[in-house]
Structure formats: structure tokens, C-alpha cells
Tab-separated table of C-alpha atoms in Angstrom:
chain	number	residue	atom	x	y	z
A	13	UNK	CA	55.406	59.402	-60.102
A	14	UNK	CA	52.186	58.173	-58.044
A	15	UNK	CA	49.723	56.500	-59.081
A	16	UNK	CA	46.589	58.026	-57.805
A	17	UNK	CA	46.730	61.219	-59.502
A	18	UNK	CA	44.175	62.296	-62.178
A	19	UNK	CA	44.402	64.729	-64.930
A	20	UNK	CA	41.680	66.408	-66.280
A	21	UNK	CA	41.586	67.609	-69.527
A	22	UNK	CA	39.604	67.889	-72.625
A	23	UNK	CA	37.647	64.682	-72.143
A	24	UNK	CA	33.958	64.448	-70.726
A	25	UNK	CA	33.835	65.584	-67.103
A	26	UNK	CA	32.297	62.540	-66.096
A	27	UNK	CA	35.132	60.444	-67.338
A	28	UNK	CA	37.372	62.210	-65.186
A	29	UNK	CA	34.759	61.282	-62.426
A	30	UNK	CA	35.302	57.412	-63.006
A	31	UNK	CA	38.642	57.760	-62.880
A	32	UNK	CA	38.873	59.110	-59.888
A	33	UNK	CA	35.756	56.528	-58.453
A	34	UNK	CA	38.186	53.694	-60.288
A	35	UNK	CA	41.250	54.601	-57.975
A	36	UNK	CA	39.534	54.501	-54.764
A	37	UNK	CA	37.857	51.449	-55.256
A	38	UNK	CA	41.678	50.058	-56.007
A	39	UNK	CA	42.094	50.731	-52.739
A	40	UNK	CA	43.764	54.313	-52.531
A	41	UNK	CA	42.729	56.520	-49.938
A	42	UNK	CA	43.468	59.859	-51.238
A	43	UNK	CA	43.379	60.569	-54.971
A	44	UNK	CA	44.831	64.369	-56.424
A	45	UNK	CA	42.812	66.038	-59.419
A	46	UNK	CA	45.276	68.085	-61.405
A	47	UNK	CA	44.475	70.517	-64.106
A	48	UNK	CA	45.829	73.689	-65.705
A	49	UNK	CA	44.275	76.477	-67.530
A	50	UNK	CA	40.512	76.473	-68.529
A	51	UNK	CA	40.464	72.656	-67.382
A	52	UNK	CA	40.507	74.218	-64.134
A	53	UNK	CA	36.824	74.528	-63.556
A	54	UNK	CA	36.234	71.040	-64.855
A	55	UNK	CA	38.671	70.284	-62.098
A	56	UNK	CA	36.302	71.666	-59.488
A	57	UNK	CA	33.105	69.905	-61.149
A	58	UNK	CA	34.998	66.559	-60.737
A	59	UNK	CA	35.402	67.247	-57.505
A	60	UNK	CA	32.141	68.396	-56.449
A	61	UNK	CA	30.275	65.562	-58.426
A	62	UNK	CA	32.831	62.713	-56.894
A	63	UNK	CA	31.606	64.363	-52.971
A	64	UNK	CA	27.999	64.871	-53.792
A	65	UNK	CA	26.999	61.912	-55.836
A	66	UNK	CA	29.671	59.051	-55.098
A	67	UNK	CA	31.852	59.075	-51.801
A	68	UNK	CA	30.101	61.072	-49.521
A	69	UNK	CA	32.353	60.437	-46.644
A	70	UNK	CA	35.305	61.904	-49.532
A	71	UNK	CA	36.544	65.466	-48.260
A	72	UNK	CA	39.105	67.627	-49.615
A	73	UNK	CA	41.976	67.650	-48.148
A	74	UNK	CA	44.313	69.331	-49.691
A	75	UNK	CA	44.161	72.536	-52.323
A	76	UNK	CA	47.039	74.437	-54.027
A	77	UNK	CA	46.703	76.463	-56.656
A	78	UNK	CA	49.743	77.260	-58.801
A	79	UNK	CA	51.282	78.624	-62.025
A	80	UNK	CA	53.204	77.290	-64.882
A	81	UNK	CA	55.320	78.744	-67.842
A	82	UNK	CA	55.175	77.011	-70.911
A	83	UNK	CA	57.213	77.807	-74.060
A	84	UNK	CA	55.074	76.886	-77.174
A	85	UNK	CA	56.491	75.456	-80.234
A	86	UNK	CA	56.528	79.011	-81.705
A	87	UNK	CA	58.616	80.028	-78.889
A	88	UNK	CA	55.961	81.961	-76.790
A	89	UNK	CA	56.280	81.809	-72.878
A	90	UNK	CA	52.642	81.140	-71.725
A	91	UNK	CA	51.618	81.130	-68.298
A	92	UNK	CA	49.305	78.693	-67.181
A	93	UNK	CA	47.084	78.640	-63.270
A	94	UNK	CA	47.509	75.220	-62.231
A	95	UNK	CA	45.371	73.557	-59.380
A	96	UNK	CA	45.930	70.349	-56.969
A	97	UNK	CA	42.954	69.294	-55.236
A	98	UNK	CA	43.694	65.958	-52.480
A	99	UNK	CA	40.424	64.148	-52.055
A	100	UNK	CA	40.251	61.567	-49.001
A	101	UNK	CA	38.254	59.449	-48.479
A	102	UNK	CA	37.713	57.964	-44.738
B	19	UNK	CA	27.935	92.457	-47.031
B	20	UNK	CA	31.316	92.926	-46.705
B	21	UNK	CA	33.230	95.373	-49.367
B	22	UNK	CA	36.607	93.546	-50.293
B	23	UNK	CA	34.877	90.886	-52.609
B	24	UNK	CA	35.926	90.778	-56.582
B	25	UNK	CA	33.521	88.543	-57.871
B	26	UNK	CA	34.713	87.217	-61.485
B	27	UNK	CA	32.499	86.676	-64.482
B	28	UNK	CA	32.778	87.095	-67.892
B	29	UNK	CA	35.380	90.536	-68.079
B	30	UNK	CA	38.318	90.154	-69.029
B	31	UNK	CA	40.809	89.200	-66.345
B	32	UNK	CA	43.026	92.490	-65.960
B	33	UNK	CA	39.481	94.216	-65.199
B	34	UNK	CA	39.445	91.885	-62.340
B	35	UNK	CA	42.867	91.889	-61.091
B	36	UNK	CA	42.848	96.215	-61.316
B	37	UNK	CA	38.969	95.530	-58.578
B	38	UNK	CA	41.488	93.713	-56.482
B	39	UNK	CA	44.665	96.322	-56.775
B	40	UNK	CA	42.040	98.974	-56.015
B	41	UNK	CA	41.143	97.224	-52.358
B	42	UNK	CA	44.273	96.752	-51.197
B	43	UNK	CA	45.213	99.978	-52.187
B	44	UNK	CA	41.729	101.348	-50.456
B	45	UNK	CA	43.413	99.817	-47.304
B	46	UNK	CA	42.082	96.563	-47.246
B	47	UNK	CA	44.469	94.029	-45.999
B	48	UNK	CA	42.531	90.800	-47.240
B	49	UNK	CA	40.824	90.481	-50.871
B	50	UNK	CA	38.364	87.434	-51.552
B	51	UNK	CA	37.722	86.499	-55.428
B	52	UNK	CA	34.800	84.517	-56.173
B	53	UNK	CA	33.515	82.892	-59.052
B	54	UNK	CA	31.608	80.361	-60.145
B	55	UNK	CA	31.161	77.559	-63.582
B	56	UNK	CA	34.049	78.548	-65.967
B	57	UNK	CA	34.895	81.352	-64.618
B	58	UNK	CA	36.954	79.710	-61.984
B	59	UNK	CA	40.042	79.063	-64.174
B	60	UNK	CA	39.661	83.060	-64.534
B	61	UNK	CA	39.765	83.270	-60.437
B	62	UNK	CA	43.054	81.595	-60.438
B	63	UNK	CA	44.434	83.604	-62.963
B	64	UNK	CA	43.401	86.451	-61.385
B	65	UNK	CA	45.314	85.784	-58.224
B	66	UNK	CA	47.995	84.273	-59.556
B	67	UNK	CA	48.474	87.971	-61.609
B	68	UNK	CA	47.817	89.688	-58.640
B	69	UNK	CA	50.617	87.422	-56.677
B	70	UNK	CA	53.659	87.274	-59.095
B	71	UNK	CA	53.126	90.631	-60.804
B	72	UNK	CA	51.942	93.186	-59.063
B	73	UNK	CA	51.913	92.263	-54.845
B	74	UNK	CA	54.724	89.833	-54.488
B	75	UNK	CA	54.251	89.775	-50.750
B	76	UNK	CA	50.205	88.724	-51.416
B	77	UNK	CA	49.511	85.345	-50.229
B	78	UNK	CA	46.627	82.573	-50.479
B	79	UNK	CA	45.365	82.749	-46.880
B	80	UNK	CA	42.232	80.442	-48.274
B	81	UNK	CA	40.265	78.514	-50.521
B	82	UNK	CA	37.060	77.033	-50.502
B	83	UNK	CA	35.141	74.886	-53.098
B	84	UNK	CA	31.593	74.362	-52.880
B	85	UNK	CA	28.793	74.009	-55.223
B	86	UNK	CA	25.504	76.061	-55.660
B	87	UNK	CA	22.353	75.109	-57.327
B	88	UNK	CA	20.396	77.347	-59.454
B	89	UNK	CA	16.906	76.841	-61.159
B	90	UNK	CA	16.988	78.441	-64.766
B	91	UNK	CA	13.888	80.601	-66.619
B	92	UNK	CA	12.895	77.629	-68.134
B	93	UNK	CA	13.020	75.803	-64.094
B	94	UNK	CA	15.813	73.208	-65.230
B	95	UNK	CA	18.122	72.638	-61.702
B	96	UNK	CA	22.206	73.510	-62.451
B	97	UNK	CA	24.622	72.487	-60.214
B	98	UNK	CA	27.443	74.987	-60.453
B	99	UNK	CA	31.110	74.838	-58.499
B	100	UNK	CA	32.160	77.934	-56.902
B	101	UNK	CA	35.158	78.411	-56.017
B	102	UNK	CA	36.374	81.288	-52.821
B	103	UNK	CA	39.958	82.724	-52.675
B	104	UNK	CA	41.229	84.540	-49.815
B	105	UNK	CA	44.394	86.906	-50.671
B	106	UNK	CA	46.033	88.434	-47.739
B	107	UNK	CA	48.556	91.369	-48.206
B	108	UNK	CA	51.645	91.438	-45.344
């Protein structure tokens, strides 16, 4: 698995934001914000807030959106929208 | 303004993904769902529904993130993400 993908969830949006700020400044070049379901907009807010307010050289460069079935633990198959955003930064 | 834009708010999803059945059907050959705030997870949904269950041969022919900023009544500044989806039909 690599390293310089975050996951947003449930948490703060702006601790997503650090996380992502973290990795590049560990030297990675591109980091991928994952996130599935309602998290999905949160996602998008990460990504905005990262280009506007951090890294302003940062661009997206890469977007897929996708879908996921889950099985929950009362055997329910849930499908889930799942996005990938690749940020870059130069 | 162009005519084969869903835009997604606060509906339910299968009212949105029946707007974008009813353009293709109208002829159109390309259907763009916007939204904005938390009502992107819905966008991606949306496609996603329109993609696996109903047009198989529908594909993502873009996306776009950006961000908007609104004042409010009371004149606080938002910054919102909107998100653009492009679905083309073969």
C-alpha cells in the first residue's frame, strides 16, 4: 500500500487538510484524497482548502470517481460512490 | 444556458437520476450534474446509478472541482466546493 494516500472520514475537515500538508512537506509530490459515501464532499473541501490556502502551485491531477458494495454485519449489500482525487504539487 | 444540466440539491437522488434519464432520452447525448457543499456525495451517486443501472454504455467524459464563494443574508463569506460531471451516452 502507498504511503501518501489520505482518507477522509468523520474527523474535522481541517485535520484531513494537515495530513495532506504533512505528506508533502515529507517530501511526496503527489498525495491521493480518498473517501466514500457522504465523506465525499469533505473530500472536495480538503481539496479545495489544500489549493487555495496552502500549496498554491498544488493542482489536481488525477480524479476517479467509483463505487463500492459493502455487505453490513446484518448482511445488507450497500453501495457506496467512492472518489480518488491525485493532488501534485510542482 | 444550455438545457442538459441536472443540478442536485436537497431531493432525493432517484428524482435526480429520472432529470438525467429524461435528457438522454430527449436526445441529448451528453448530461452534466452539478452540485455543490454536501450535495456532492449525492452527484456521485447520481451518476454512478445512472452508469451501472440504468445506461451501462454511459461514461464519465469529465469532472471538474472548483469552489464558489457566496455572501449569506446576514453578509458572512462561504466558501463552497462544487463539483461538475460530464456523462456521455455512446
Amino acid at each position: 500500500m502507498k504511503e501518501n494516500i489520505v482518507i477522509v472520514g468523520r474527523k474535522p475537515t481541517m485535520n484531513y487538510v494537515l495530513a495532506c500538508l504533512t505528506l508533502f512537506h515529507q517530501g511526496f509530490s503527489e498525495v491521493t484524497i480518498r473517501a466514500r459515501g457522504r465523506a465525499i464532499s469533505k473530500a472536495v473541501d480538503v481539496v479545495n482548502i489544500v489549493k487555495e490556502k496552502f500549496i498554491p502551485t498544488a493542482k489536481v491531477k488525477s480524479l476517479e470517481l467509483g463505487n463500492e458494495r459493502l455487505v453490513t454485519e446484518r448482511g445488507e449489500v450497500v453501495n457506496l460512490s467512492t472518489i480518488a482525487i491525485t493532488l501534485a504539487k510542482e
